[in-house]
PDB file of C-alpha atoms in Angstrom:
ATOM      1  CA  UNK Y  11      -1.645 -59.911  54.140  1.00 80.00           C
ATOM      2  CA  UNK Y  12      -3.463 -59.716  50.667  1.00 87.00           C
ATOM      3  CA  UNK Y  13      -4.789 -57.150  48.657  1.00 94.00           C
ATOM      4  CA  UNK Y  14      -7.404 -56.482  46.118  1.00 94.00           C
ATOM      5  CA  UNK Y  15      -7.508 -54.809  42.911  1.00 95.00           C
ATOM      6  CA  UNK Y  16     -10.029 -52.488  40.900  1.00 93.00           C
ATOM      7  CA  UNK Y  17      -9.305 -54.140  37.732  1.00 94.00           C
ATOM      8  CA  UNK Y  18      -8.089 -57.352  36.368  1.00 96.00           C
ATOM      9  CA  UNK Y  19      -4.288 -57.727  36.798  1.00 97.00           C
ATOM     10  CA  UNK Y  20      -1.951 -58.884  33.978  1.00 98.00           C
ATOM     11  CA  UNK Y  21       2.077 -59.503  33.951  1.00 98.00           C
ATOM     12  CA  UNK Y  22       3.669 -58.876  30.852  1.00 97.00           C
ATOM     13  CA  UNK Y  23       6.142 -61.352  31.309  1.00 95.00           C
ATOM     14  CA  UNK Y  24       7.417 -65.114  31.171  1.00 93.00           C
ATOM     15  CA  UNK Y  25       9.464 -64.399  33.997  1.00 93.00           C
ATOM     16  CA  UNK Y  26       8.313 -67.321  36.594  1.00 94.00           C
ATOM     17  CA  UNK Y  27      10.390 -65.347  39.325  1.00 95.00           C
ATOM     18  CA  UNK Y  28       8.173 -62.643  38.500  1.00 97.00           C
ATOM     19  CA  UNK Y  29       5.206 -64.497  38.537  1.00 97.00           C
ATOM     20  CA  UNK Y  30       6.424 -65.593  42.207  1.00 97.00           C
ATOM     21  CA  UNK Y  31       7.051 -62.494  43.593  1.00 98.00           C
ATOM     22  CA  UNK Y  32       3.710 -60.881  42.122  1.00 97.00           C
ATOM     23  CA  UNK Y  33       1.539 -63.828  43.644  1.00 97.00           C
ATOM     24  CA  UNK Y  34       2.583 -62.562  47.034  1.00 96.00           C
ATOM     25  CA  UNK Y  35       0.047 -60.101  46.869  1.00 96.00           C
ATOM     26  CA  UNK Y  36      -2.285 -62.301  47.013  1.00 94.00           C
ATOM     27  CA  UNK Y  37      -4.520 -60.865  44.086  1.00 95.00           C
ATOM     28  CA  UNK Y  38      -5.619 -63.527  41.156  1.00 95.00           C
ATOM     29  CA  UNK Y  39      -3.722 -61.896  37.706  1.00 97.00           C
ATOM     30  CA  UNK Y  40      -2.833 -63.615  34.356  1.00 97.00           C
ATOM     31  CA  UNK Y  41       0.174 -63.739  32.733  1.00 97.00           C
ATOM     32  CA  UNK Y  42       0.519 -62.747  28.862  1.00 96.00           C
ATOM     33  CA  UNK Y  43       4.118 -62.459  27.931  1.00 94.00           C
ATOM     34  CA  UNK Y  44       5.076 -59.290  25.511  1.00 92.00           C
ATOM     35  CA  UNK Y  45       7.148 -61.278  23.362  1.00 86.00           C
ATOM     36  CA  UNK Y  46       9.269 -57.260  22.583  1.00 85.00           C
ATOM     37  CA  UNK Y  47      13.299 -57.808  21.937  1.00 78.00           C
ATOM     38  CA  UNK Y  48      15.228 -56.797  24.174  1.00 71.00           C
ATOM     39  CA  UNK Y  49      17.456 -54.388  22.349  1.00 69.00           C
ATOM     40  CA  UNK Y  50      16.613 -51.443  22.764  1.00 68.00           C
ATOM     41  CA  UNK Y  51      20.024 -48.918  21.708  1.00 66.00           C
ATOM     42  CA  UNK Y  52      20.982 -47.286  24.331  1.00 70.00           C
ATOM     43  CA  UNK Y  53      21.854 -43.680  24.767  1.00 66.00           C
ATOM     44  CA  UNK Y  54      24.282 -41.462  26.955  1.00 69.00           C
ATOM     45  CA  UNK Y  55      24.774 -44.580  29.760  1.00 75.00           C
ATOM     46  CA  UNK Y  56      21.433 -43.756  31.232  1.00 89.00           C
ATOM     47  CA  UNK Y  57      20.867 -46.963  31.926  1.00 94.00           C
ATOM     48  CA  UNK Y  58      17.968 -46.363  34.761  1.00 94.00           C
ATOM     49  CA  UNK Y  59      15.787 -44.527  31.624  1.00 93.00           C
ATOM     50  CA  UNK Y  60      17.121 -47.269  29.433  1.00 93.00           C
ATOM     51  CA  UNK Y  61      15.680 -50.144  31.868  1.00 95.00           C
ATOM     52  CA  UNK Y  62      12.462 -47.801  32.067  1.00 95.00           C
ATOM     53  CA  UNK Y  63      11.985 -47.876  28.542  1.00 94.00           C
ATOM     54  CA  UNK Y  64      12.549 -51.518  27.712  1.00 94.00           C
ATOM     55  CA  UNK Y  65       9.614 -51.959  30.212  1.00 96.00           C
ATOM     56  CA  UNK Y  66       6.964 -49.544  28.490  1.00 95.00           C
ATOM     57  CA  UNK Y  67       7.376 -50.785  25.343  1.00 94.00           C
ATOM     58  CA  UNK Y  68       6.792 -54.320  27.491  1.00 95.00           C
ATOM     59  CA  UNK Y  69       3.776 -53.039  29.063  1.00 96.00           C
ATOM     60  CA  UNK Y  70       2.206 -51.217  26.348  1.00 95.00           C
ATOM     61  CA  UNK Y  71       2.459 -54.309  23.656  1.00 95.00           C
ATOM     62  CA  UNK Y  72       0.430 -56.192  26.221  1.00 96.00           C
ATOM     63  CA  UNK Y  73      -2.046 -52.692  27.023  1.00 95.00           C
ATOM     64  CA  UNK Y  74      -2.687 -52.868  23.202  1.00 93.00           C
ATOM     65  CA  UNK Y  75      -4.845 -55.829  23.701  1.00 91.00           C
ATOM     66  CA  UNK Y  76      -5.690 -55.828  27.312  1.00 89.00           C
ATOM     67  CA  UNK Y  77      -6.800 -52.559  28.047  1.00 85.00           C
ATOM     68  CA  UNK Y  78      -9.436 -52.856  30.441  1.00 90.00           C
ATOM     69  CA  UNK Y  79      -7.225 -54.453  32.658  1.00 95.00           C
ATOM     70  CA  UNK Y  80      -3.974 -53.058  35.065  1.00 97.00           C
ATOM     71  CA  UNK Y  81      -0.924 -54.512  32.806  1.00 97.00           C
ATOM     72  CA  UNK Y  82       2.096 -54.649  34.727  1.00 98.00           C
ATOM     73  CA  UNK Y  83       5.455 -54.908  32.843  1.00 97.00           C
ATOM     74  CA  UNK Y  84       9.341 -55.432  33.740  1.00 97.00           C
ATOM     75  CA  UNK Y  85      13.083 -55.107  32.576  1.00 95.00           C
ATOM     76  CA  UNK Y  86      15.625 -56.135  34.607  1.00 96.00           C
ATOM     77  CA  UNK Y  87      19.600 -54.861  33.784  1.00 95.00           C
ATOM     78  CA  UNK Y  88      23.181 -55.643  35.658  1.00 97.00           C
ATOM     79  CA  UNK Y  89      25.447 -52.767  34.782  1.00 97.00           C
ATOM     80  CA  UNK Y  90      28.956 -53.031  35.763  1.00 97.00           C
ATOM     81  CA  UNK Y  91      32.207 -50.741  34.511  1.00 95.00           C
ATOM     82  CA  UNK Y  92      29.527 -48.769  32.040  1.00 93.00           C
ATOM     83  CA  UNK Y  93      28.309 -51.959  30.072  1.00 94.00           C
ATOM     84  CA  UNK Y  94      25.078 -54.259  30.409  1.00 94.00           C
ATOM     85  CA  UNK Y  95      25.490 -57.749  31.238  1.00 95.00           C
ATOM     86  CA  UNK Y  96      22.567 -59.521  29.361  1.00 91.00           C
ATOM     87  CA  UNK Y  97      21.258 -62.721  29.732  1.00 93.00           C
ATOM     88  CA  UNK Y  98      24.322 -64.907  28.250  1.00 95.00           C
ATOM     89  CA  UNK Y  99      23.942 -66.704  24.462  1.00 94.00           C
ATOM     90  CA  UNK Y 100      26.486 -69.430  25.190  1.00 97.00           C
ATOM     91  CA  UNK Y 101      27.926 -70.475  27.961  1.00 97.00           C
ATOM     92  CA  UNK Y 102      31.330 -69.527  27.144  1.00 97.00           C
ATOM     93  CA  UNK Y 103      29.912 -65.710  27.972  1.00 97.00           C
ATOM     94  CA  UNK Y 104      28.315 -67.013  30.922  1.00 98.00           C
ATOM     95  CA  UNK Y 105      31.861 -67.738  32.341  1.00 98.00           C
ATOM     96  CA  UNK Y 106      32.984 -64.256  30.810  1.00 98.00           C
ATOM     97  CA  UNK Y 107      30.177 -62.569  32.785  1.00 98.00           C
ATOM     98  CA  UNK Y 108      31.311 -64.472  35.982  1.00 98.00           C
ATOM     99  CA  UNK Y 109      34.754 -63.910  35.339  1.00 98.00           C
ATOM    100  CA  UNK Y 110      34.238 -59.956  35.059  1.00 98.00           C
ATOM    101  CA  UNK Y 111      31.767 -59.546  37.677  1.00 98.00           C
ATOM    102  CA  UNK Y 112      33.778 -62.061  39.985  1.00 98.00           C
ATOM    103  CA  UNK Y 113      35.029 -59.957  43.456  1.00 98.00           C
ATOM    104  CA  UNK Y 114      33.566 -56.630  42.189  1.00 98.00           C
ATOM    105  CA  UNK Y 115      30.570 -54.721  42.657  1.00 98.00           C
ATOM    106  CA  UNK Y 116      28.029 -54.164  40.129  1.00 98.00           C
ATOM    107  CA  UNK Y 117      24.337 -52.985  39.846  1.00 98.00           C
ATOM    108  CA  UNK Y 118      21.046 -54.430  39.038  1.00 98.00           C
ATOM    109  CA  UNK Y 119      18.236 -52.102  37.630  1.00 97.00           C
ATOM    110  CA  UNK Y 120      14.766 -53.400  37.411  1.00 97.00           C
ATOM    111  CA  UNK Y 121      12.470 -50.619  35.579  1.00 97.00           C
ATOM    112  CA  UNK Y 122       8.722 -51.256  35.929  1.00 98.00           C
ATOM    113  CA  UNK Y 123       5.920 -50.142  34.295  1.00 97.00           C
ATOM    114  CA  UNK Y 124       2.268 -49.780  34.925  1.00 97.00           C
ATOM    115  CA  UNK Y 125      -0.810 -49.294  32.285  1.00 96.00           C
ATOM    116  CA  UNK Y 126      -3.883 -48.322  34.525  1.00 89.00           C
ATOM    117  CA  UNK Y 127      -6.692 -47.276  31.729  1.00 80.00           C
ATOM    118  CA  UNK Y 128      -5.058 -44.715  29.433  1.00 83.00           C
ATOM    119  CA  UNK Y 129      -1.019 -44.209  30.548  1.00 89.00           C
ATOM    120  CA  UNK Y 130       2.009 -45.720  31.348  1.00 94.00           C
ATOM    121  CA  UNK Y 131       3.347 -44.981  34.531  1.00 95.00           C
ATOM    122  CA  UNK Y 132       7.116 -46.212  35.176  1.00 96.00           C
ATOM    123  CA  UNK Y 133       9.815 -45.957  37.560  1.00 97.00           C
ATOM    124  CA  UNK Y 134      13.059 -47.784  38.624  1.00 97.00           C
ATOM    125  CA  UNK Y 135      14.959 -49.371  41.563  1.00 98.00           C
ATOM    126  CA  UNK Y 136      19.028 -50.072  41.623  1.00 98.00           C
ATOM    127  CA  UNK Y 137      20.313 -52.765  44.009  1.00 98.00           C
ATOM    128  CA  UNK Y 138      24.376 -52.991  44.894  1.00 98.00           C
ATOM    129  CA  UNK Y 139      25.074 -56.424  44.417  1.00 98.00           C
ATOM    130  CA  UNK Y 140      28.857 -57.528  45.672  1.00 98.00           C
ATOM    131  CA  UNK Y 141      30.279 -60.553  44.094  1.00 98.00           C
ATOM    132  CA  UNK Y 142      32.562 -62.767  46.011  1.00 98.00           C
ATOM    133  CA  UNK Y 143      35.844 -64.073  44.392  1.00 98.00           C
ATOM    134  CA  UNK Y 144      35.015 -67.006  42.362  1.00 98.00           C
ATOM    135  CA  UNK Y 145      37.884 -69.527  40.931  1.00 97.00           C
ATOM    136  CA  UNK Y 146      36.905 -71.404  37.799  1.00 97.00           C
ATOM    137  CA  UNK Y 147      35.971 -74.592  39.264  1.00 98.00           C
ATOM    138  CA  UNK Y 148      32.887 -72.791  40.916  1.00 97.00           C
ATOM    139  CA  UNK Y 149      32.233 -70.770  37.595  1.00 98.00           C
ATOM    140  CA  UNK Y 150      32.002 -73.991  35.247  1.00 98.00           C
ATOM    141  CA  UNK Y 151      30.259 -75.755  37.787  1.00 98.00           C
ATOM    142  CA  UNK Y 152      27.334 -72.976  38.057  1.00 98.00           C
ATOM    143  CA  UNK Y 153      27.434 -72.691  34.743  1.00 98.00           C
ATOM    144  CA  UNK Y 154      27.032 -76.333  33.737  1.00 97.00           C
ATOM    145  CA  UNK Y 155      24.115 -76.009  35.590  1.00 97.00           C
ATOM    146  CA  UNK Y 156      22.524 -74.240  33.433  1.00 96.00           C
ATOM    147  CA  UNK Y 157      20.773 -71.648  35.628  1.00 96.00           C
ATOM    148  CA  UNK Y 158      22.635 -68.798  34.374  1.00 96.00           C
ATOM    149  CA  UNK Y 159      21.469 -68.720  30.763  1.00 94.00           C
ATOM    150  CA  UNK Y 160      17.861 -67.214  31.126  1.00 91.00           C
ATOM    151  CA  UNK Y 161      19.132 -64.453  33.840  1.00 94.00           C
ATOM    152  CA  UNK Y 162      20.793 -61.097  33.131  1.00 94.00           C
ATOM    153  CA  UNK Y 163      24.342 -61.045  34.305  1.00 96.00           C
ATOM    154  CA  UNK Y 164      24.059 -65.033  34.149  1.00 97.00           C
ATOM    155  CA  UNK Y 165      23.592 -65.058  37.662  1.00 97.00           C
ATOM    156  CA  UNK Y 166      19.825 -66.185  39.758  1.00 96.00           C
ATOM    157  CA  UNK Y 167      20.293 -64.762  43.191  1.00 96.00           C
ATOM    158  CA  UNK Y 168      16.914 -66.621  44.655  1.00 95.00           C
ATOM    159  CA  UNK Y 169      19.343 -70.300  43.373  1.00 95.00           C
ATOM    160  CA  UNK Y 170      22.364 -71.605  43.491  1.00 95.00           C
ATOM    161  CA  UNK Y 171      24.075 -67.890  42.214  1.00 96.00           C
ATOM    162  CA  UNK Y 172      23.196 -66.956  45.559  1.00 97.00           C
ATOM    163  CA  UNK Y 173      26.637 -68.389  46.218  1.00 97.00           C
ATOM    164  CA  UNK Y 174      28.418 -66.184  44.499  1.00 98.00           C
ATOM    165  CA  UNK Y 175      27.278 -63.156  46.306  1.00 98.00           C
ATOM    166  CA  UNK Y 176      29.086 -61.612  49.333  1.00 98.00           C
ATOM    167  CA  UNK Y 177      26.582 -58.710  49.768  1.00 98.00           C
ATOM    168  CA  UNK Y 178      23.567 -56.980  48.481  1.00 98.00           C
ATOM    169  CA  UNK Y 179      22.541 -53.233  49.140  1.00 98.00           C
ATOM    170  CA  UNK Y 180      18.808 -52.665  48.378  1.00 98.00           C
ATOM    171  CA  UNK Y 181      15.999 -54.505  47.595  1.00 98.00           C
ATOM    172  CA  UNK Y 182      16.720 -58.518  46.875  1.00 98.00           C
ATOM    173  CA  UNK Y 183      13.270 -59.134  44.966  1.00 98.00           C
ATOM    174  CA  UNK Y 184      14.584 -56.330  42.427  1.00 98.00           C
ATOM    175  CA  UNK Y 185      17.699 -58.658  41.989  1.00 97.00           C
ATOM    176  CA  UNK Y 186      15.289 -61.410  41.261  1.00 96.00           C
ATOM    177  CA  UNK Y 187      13.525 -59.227  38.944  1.00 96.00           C
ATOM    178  CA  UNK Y 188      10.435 -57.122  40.255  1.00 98.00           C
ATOM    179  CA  UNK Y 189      10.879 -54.214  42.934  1.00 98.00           C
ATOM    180  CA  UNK Y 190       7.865 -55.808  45.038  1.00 98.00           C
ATOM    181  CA  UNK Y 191       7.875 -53.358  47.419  1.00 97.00           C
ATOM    182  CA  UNK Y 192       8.017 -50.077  45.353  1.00 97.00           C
ATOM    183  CA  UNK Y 193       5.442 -51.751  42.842  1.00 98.00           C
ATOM    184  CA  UNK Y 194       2.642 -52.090  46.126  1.00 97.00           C
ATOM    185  CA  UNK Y 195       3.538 -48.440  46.945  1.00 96.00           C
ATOM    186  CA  UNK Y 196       2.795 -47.069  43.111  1.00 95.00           C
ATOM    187  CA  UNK Y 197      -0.204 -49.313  43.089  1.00 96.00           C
ATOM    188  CA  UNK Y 198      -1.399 -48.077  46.395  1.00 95.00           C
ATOM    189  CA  UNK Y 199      -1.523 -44.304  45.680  1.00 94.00           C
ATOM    190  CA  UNK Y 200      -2.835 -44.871  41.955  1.00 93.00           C
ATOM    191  CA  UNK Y 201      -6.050 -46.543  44.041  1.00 93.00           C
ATOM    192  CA  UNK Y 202      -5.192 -49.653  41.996  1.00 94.00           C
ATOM    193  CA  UNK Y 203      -5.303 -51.712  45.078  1.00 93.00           C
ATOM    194  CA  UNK Y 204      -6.164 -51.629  48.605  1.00 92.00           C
ATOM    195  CA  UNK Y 205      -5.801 -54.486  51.534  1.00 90.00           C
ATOM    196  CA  UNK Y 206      -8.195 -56.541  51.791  1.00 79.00           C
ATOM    197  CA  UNK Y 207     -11.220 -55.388  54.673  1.00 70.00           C
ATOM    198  CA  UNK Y 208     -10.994 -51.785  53.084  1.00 56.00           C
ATOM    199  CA  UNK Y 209      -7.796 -51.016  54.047  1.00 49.00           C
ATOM    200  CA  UNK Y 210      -6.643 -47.505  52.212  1.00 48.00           C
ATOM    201  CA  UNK Y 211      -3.258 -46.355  51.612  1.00 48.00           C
ATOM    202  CA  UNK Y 212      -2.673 -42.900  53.941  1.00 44.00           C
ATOM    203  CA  UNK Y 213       0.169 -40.988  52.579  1.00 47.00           C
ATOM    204  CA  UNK Y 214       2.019 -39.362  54.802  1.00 42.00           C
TER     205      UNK Y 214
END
């Protein structure tokens, strides 16, 4: 199944799990990182708006320059107990994250947004993610790894964190770090993209 698109398609991100996940589309699109910190203050816990947010300001410093094409940007968050797990700075808080999040439940937000010409269009998805209990030789070993330390939470579900994890709720590709599905619906009814052989999108 592929699609095509009525403009040329750019991700505003490094992310190569997002880079993944967009390719299976099956559309051509380049990839021009926003290079926008990632610390944004947030305000009253509304962490969906705050995940929302972080990706406009992704997708519009890429729209600045690009803006004859479809720029497609993303922030992903794990929230757990009222606070934002980040993506570690040492690996002494990549144990802490573990540590906290180890037999509990926490979220993962990915907010998304979408320049098409002249706007920014964004929305969210929330996955339950269910740790299981992890002692400390699993924890150092993970973390000597070094996956954790480019991955909010310090955690990569799609590698070798998927071992920590009893149970997801939701949509996995949103714990990897793009809401694949949602993003084809938005896309669909904006008449960004259809399938490929004319296919349109009917909304029921």
């Amino acid at each position: 199944m592929k699609f095509t698109v009525v403009k040329p398609v750019i991700l505003a991100s490094a992310s190569p799990r997002r880079k993944e996940i967009l390719s299976l589309l099956g559309f051509p699109f380049a990839v021009v990182p926003s290079n926008v910190p990632e610390d944004l203050a947030l305000g009253n816990n509304d962490f969906e708006s705050y995940a929302r947010q972080l990706a406009a300001m992704k997708t519009q410093a890429v729209a600045n320059e690009e803006q004859g094409s479809i720029v497609i940007g993303a922030d992903t968050i794990v929230v757990h107990n009222g606070k934002i797990y980040s993506k570690p700075e040492s690996k002494e808080q990549a144990r802490t994250f573990l540590k906290e999040l180890s037999g509990e439940s926490h979220t993962v937000i990915t907010g998304v947004g979408l320049y098409m010409g002249d706007e920014i269009c964004t929305f969210s998805v929330q996955t339950k993610v269910t740790f299981r209990e992890l002692d400390d030789m699993l924890i150092n070993a993970y973390v000597e790894s070094g996956d954790p330390m480019d991955k909010a939470g310090g955690y990569g579900i799609q590698t070798a964190g998927a071992l920590l994890v009893e149970k997801i709720e939701g949509d996995y590709y949103n714990v990897m770090g793009l809401p694949i599905a949602m993003l084809t619906e938005y896309m669909r009814k904006l008449s960004l993209m259809e399938l490929k052989g004319g296919v349109s999108f009917i909304d029921n």
